Coordinates of C-alpha atoms in Angstrom, one line a residue:
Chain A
X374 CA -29.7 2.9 1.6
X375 CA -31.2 5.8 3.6
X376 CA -28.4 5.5 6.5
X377 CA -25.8 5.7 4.1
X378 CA -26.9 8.3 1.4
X379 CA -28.1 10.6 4.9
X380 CA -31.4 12.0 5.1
X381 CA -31.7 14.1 2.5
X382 CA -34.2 13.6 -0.4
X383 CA -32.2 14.7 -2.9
X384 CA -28.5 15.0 -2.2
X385 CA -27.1 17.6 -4.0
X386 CA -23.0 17.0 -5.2
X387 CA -21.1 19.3 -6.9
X388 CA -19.4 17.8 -10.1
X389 CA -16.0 18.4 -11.0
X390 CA -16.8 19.9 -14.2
X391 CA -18.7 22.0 -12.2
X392 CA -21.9 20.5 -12.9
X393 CA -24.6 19.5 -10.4
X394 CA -25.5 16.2 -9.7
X395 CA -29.2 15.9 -7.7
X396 CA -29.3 12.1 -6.5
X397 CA -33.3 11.8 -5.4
X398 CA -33.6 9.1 -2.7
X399 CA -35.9 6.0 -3.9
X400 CA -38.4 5.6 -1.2
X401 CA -39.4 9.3 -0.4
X402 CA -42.8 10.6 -1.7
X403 CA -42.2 12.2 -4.8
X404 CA -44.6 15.1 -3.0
X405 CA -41.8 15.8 -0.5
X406 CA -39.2 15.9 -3.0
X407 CA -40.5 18.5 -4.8
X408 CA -40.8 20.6 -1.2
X409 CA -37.3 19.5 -0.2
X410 CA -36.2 21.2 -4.0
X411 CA -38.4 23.8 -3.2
X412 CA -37.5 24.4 0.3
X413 CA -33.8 24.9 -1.1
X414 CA -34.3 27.0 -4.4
X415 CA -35.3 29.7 -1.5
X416 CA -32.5 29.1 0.5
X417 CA -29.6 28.8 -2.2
X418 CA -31.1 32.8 -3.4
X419 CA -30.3 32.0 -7.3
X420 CA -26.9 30.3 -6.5
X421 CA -28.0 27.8 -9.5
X422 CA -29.4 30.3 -11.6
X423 CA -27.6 28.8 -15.4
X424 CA -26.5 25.5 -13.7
X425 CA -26.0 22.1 -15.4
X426 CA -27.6 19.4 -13.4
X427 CA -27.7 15.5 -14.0
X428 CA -30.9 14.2 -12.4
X429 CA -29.8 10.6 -10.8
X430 CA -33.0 8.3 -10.1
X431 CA -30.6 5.5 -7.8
X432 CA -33.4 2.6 -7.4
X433 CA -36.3 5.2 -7.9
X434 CA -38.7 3.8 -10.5
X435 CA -38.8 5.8 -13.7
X436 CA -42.4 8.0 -13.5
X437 CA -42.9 9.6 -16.6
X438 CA -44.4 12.9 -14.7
X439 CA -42.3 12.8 -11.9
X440 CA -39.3 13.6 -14.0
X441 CA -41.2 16.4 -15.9
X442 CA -42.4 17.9 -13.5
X443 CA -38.5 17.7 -11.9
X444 CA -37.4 18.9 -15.3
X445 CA -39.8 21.8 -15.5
X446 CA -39.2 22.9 -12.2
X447 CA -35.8 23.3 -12.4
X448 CA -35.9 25.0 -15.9
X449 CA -38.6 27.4 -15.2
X450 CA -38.0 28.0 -11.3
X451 CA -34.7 27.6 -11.0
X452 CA -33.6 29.0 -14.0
X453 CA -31.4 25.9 -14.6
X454 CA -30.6 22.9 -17.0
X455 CA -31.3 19.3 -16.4
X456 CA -28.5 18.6 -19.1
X457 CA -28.4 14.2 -18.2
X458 CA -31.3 12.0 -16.7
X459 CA -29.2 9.0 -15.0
X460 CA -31.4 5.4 -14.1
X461 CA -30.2 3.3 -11.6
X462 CA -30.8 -0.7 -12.0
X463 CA -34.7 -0.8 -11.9
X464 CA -35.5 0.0 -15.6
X465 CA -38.7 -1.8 -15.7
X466 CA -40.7 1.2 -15.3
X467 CA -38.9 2.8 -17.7
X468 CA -39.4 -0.3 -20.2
X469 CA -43.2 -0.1 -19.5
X470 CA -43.3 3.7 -20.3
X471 CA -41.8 3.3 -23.5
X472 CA -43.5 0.3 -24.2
X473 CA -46.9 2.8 -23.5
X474 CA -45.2 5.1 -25.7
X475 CA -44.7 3.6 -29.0
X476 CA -47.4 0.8 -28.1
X477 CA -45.6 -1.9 -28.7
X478 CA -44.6 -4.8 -25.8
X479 CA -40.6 -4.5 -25.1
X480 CA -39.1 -7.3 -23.8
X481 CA -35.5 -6.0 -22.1
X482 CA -33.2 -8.9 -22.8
X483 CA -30.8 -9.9 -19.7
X484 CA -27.6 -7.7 -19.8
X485 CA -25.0 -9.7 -21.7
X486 CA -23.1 -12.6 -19.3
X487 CA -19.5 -10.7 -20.5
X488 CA -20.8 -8.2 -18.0
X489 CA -21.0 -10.4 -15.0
X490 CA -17.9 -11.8 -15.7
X491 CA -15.9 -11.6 -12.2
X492 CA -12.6 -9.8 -11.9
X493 CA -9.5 -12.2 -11.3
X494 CA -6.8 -10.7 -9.6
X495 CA -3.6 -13.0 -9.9
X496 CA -1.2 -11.8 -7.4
X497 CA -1.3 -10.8 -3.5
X498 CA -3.1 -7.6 -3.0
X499 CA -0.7 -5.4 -0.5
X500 CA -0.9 -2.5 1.5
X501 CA -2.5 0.4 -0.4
X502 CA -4.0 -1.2 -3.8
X503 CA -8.1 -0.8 -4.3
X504 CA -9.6 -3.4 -6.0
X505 CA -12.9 -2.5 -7.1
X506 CA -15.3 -5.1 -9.2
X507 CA -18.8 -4.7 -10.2
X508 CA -20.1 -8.3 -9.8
X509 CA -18.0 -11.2 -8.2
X510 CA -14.2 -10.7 -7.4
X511 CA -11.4 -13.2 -7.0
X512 CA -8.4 -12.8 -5.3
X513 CA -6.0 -15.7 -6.1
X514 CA -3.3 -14.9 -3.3
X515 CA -3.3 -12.8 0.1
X516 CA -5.1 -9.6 0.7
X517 CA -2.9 -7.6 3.5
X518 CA -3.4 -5.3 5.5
X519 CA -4.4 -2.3 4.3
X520 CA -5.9 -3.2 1.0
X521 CA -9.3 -3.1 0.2
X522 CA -11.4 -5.5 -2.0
X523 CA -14.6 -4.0 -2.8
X524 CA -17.1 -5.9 -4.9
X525 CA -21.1 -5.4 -6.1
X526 CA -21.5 -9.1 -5.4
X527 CA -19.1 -11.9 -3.8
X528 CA -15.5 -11.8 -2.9
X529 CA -13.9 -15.2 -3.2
X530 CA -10.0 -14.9 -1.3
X531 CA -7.8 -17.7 -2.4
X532 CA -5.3 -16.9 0.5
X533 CA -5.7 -15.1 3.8
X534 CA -8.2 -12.1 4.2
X535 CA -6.1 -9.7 6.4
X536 CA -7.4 -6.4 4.9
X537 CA -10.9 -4.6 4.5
X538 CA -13.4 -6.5 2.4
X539 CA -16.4 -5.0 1.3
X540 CA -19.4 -7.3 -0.3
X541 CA -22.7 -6.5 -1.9
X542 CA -21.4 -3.0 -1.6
X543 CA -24.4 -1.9 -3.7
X544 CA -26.7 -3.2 -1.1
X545 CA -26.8 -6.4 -2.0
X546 CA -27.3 -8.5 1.4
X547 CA -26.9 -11.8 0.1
X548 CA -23.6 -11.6 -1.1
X549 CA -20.9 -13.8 0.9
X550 CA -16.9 -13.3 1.7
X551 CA -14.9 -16.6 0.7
X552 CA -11.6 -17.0 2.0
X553 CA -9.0 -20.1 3.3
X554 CA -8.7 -17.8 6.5
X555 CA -10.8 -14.6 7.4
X556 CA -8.5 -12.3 9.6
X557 CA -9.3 -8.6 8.7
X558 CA -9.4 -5.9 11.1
X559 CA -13.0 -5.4 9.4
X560 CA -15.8 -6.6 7.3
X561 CA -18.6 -5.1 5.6
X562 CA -21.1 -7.0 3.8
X563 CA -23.5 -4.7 1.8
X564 CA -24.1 -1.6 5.2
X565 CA -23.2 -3.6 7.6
X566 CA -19.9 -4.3 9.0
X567 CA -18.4 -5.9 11.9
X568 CA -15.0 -6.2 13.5
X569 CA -13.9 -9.9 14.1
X570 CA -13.4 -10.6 18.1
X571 CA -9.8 -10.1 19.6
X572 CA -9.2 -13.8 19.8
X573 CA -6.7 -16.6 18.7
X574 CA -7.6 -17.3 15.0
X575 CA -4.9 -19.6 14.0
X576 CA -6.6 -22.8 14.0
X577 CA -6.3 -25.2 11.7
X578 CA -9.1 -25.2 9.0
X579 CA -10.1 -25.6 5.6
X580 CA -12.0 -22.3 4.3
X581 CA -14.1 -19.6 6.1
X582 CA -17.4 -17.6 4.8
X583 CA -18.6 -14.5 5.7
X584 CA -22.9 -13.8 5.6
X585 CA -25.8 -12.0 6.5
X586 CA -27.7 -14.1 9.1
X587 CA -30.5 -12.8 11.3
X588 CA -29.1 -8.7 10.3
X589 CA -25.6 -9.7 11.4
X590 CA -22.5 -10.6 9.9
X591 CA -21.8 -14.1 10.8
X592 CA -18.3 -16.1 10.1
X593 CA -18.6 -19.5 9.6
X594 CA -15.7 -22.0 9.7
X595 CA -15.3 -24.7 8.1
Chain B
X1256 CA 30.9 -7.1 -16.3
X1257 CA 29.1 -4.0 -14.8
X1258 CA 28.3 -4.0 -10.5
X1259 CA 24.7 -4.6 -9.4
X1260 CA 22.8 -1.6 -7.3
X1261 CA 20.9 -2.2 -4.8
X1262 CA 18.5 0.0 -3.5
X1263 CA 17.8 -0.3 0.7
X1264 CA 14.7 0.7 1.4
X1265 CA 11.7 0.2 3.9
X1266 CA 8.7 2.6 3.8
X1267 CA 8.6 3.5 7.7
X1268 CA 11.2 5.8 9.0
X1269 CA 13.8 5.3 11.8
X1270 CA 13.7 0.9 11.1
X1271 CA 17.6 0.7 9.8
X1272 CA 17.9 1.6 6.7
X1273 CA 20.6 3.9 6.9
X1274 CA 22.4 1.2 9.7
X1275 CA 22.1 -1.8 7.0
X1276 CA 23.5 0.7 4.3
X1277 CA 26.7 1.3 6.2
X1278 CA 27.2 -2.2 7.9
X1279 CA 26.5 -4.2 4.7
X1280 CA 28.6 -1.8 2.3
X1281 CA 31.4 -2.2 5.4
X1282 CA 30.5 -5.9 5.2
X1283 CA 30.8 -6.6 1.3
X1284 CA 34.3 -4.3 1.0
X1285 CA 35.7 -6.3 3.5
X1286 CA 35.4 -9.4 1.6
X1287 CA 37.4 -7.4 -1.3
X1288 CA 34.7 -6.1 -3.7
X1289 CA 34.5 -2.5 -4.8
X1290 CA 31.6 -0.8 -2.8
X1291 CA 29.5 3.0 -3.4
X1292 CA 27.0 3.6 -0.8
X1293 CA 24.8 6.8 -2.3
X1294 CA 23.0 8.9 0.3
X1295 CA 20.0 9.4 -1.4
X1296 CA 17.7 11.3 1.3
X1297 CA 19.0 14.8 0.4
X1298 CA 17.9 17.5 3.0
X1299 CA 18.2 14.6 6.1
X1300 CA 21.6 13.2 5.5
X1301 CA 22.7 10.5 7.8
X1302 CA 25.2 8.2 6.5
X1303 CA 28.0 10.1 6.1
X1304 CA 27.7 10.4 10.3
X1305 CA 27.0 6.9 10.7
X1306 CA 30.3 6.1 8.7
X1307 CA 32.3 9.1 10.9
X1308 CA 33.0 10.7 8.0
X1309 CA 31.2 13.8 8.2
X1310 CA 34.1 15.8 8.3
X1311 CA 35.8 14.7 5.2
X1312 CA 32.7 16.2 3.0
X1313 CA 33.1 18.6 0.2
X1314 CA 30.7 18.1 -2.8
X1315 CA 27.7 15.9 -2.7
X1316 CA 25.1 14.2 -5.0
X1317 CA 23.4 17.8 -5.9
X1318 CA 26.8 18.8 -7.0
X1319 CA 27.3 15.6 -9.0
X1320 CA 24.4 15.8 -10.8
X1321 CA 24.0 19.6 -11.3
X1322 CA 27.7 19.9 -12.4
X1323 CA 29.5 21.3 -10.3
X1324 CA 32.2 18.7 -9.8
X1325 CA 33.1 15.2 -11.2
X1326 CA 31.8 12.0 -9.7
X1327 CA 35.1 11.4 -8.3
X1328 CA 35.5 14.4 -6.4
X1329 CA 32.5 13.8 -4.2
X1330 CA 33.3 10.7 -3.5
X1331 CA 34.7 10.1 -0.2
X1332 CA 37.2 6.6 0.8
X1333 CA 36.3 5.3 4.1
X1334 CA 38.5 5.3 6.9
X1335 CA 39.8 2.1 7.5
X1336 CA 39.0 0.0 3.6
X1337 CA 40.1 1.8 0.7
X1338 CA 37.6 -0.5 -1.7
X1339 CA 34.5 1.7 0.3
X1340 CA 33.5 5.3 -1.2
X1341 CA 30.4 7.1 0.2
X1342 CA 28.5 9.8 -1.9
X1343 CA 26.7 12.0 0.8
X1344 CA 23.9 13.8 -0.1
X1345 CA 23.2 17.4 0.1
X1346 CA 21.8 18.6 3.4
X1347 CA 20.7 22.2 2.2
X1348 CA 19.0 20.8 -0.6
X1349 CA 15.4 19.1 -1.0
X1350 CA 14.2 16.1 -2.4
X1351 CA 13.2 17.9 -5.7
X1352 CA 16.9 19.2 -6.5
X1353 CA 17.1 15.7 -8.3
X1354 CA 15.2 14.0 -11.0
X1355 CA 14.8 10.3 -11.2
X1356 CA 16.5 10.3 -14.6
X1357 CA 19.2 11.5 -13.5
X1358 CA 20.0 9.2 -10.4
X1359 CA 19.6 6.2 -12.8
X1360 CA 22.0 7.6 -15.2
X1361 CA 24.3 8.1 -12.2
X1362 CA 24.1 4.5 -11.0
X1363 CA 24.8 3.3 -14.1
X1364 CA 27.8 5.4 -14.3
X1365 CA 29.1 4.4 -11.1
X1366 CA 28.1 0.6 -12.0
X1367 CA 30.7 0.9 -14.8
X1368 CA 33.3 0.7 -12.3
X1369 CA 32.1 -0.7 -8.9
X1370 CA 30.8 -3.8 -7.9
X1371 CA 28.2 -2.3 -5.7
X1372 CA 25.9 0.6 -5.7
X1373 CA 24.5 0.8 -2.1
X1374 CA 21.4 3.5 -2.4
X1375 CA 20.1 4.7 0.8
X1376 CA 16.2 5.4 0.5
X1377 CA 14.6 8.1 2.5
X1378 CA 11.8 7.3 4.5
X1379 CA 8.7 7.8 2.4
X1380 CA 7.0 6.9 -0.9
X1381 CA 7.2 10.6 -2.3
X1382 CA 10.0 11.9 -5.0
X1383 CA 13.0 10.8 -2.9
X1384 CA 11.7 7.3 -2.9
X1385 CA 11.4 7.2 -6.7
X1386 CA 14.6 8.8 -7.0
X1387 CA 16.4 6.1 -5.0
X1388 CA 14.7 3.4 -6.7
X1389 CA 14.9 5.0 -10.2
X1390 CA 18.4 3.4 -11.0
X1391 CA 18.6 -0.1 -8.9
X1392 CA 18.0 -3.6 -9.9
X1393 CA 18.0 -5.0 -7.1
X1394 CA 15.6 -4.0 -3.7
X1395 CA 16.1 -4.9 0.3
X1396 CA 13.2 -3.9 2.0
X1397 CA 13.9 -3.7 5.7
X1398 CA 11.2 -3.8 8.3
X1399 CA 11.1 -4.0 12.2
X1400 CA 8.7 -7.1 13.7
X1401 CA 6.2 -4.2 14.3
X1402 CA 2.7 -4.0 12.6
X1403 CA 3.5 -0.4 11.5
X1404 CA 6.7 -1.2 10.0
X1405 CA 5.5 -4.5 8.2
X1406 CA 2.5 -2.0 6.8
X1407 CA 4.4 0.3 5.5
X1408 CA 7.1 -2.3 4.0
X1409 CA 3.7 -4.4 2.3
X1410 CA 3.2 -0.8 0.7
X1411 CA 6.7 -0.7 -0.5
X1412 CA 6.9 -4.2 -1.8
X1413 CA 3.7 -3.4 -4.0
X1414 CA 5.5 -0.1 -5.0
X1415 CA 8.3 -1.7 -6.3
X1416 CA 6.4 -4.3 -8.0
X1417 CA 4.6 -1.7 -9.9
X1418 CA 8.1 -0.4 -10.9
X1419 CA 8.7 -4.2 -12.5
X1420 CA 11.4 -4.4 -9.9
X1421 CA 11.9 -8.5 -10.0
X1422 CA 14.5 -8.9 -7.4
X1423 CA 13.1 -7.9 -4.1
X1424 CA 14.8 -9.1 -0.5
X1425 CA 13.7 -8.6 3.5
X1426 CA 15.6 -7.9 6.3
X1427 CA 14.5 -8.3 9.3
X1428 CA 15.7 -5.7 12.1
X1429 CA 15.6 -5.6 15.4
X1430 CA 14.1 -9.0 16.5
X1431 CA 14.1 -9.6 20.1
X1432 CA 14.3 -13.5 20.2
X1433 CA 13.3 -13.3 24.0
X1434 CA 10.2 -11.3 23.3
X1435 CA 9.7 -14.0 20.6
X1436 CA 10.0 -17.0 22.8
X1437 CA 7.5 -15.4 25.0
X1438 CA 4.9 -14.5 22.0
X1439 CA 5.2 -10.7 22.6
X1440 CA 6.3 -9.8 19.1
X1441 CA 5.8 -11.0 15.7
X1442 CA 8.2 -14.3 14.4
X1443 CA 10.1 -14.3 11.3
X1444 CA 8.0 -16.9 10.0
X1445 CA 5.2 -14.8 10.7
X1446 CA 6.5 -11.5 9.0
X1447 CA 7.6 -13.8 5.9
X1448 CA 4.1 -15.6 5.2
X1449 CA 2.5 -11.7 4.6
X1450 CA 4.8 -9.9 3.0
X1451 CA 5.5 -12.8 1.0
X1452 CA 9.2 -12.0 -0.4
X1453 CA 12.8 -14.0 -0.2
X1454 CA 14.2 -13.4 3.4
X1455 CA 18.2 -12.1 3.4
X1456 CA 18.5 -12.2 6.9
X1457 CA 17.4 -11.4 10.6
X1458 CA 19.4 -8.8 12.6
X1459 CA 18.9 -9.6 16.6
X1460 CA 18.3 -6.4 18.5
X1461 CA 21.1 -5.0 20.5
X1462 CA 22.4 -2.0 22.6
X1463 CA 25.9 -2.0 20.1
X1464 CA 24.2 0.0 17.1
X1465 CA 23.7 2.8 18.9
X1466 CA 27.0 2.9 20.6
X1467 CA 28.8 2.2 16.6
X1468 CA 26.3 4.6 15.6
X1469 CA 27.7 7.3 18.1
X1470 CA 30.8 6.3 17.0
X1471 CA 30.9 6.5 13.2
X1472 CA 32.1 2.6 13.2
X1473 CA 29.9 0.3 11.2
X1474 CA 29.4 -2.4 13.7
X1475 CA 30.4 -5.3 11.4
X1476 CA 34.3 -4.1 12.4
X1477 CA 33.7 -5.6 15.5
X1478 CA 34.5 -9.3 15.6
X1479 CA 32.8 -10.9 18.1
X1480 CA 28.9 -8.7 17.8
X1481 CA 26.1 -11.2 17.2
X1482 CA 24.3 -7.9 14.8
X1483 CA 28.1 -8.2 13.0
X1484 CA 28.0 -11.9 12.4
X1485 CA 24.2 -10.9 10.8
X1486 CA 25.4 -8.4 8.7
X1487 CA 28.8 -10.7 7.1
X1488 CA 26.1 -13.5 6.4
X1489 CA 23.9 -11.1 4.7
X1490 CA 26.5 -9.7 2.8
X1491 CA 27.7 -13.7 2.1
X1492 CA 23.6 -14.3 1.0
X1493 CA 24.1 -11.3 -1.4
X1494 CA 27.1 -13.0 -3.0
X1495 CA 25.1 -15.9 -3.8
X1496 CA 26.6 -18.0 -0.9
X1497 CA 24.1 -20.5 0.7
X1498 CA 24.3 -19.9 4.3
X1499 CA 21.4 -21.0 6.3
X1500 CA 19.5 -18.5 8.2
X1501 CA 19.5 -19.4 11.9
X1502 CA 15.1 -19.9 13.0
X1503 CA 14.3 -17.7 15.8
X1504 CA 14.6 -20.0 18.9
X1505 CA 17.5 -21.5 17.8
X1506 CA 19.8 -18.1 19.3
X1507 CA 20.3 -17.7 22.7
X1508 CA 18.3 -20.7 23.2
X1509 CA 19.6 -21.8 27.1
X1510 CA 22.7 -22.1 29.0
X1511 CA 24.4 -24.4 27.0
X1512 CA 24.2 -23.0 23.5
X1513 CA 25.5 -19.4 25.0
X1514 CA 28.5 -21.5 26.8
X1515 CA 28.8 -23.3 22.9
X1516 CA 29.0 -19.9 21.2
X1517 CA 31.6 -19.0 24.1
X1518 CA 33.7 -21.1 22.6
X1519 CA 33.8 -21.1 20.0
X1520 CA 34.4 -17.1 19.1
X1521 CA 37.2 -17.5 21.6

């Protein structure tokens, strides 16, 4: 997460309704975010004096105090508006806050399977189409070259893999490629990728997967 | 019953789009149908040379469409068939001078009263593309056996798949059977299982085009050219005739078979 988000601890994007979006990293101590923000109200000389700014918590666990003391900051300091709080996946914390708030145990019920459901493409994916899916993704034909599959969890190719396919892309390292034949000119599988050796790959088999073993990308034939 | 257009087009610049235009509109007027060949890339005209009749020009396809003259005028017959016409396009003009309404409501005009409407695409997937493709029914994508080529044409495909064209065709151009035979360039078969579209035909490469080119003589005049006998079986193909499309080793395959096709042209 930290290589490909930089190093940063809090990334700072400009929206394009011209609001701010401050993306604090997850595993930074919330003590050295508050320098870092500090560090740069002196540096940016009132340049977000009246701003709008979404505070994104990624993975960061929800801390009641860290996020008003972020809030107050900002408002007081920086003379700006924290106008949207976004939370990434790990709402636990924020489930045992409120539960501490109102006093009353809250159960957070799974998030509904029509969610998960994977996205079924039905034709051959050629040159130039992105196909994006937040869970699983299924490719019933070819992907070409120069089409990209990107999926939060597993790609299944019911054809030959010939263009970039991009697994776990949220970071999920378990996540697998599935194709009859994997021939890209390059795989990722949540941050890492590989490039497939300049060999012969037209032998005769039945499928092919793509994993994480031992921090490398492994294809396995089968 | 109205003609059919075709639109001829293939991504990648410079692979034969503007060849296969003039030699399959040559092709299909010699065996007696009505033919239009529309130069469609306005600002880099080329057909009208490759046909030899740049001379002959007067109005173009901006002048058709803006007004300035009936369809008819900027027509121009070929040399040698009278059942050809070629409308060149406008050299001092740009790609936005048309809209892609109006080049389908051309088409269908000249579909009225031709049998074919040949459109030659620019290179490209920009306004001229969509402007050639606005009025066809029917697509030829033409790619070289070179990964840049077959890239480009995969793009094109999906293109026109988006525009719910249904009847989509590849040509093959330029294949070197020798480099073939010795693995040093992509196969038919190979090109065919990714791109994944009804093959029309396979041109051989050869040192003729350029000379025809040069010329202005479509090559498929001369008789006894191996990229002629291509381009009359295309144009056969397109008429719905089943004629087999020769595999890759089975040209120029050793001594024999060259002293076979000896004689029979002779």
């Amino acid at each position: 997460m930290n290589l490909e988000r930089g190093v940063a601890p809090v990334q700072i994007r400009a929206q394009r309704d011209g609001q701010f979006l401050f993306l604090i990293d997850s595993s930074m101590p919330f003590q050295m975010i508050l320098r870092y923000l500090e560090k740069k109200h002196k540096s940016s000389k009132g340049f977000f004096v009246s701003a709008k700014i979404i505070l994104d918590l990624g993975n960061r666990p929800f801390r009641f105090e860290e996020v008003k003391a972020l809030r107050d900051m900002l408002r007081h300091n920086w003379g700006a508006s924290v106008v949207e709080l976004r939370l990434g996946q790990h709402l636990d914390s924020f489930f045992d806050w409120a539960s501490k708030q109102i006093d009353i145990p809250i159960r957070q019920i799974p998030v509904g399977e029509n969610l998960m459901e994977p996205v079924v493409v039905r034709q051959t994916c050629r040159s130039g189409v992105r196909v994006e899916a937040p869970m699983d993704c299924i490719i019933l034909g070819d992907v070409n070259p120069g089409a990209e599959v990107i999926a939060g969890r597993d790609i299944i190719v019911f054809g030959v893999l010939r263009g970039i396919a991009h697994a776990g892309a949220m970071g999920n390292r378990d996540a697998k490629i599935w194709a009859l034949s994997i021939e890209p000119n390059q795989i990722r599988i949540a941050d890492l990728v590989a490039v497939p050796p300049q060999e012969d790959r037209h032998k005769p088999k039945k499928y092919e997967v793509a994993q994480i073993k031992e921090g490398r990308i492994q294809v396995l034939t089968f | 019953m109205p003609g059919t257009t075709i639109v001829v087009t293939s991504g990648k610049g410079g692979v034969g789009k503007t060849t296969t235009v003039a030699n399959l509109g040559t092709a299909l007027a010699m065996r007696g149908r009505s033919v239009v060949m529309v130069d469609a890339d306005i600002g880099l005209r080329n057909l009208d040379v490759v046909m030899g009749l740049e001379n002959r020009i007067v109005y173009n396809l901006v002048d058709i469409i803006e007004g300035r003259c009936r369809t008819e005028q900027a027509m121009i017959r070929d040399r040698k068939l009278n059942s050809l016409f070629l409308i060149p396009a406008a050299q001092t003009r740009e790609k936005d001078a048309v809209h892609p309404d109006q080049m389908k409501e051309l088409c269908e005009k000249l579909q009225q009263d031709f049998d074919y409407v040949l459109v030659d695409c620019p290179a490209g997937i920009e306004r001229g593309f969509r402007n050639a493709v606005a009025g066809a029914q029917k697509a030829i994508v033409v790619t070289t056996p070179e990964v840049s080529a077959i890239r480009d044409a995969d793009r094109v495909i999906g293109l026109l798949e988006a525009e719910l064209m249904k009847d989509i065709q590849l040509i093959i151009n330029r294949l070197n059977h020798k480099m073939v035979k010795r693995g040093d360039m992509m196969s038919t078969e190979d090109i065919c299982s990714l791109l994944a579209i009804p093959l029309v035909g396979v041109i051989p490469e050869s040192e003729e085009v350029v000379v025809s080119t040069n010329r202005g003589i479509p090559l498929v005049h001369e008789k006894r050219s191996s990229v002629a006998g291509a381009f009359r079986r295309i144009a056969a193909r397109l008429e719905g005739e089943q004629v087999p499309i020769p595999a890759d080793n089975a040209e120029e395959g050793g001594i024999l078979s060259r002293f076979k096709r000896l004689i029979w042209s002779s």
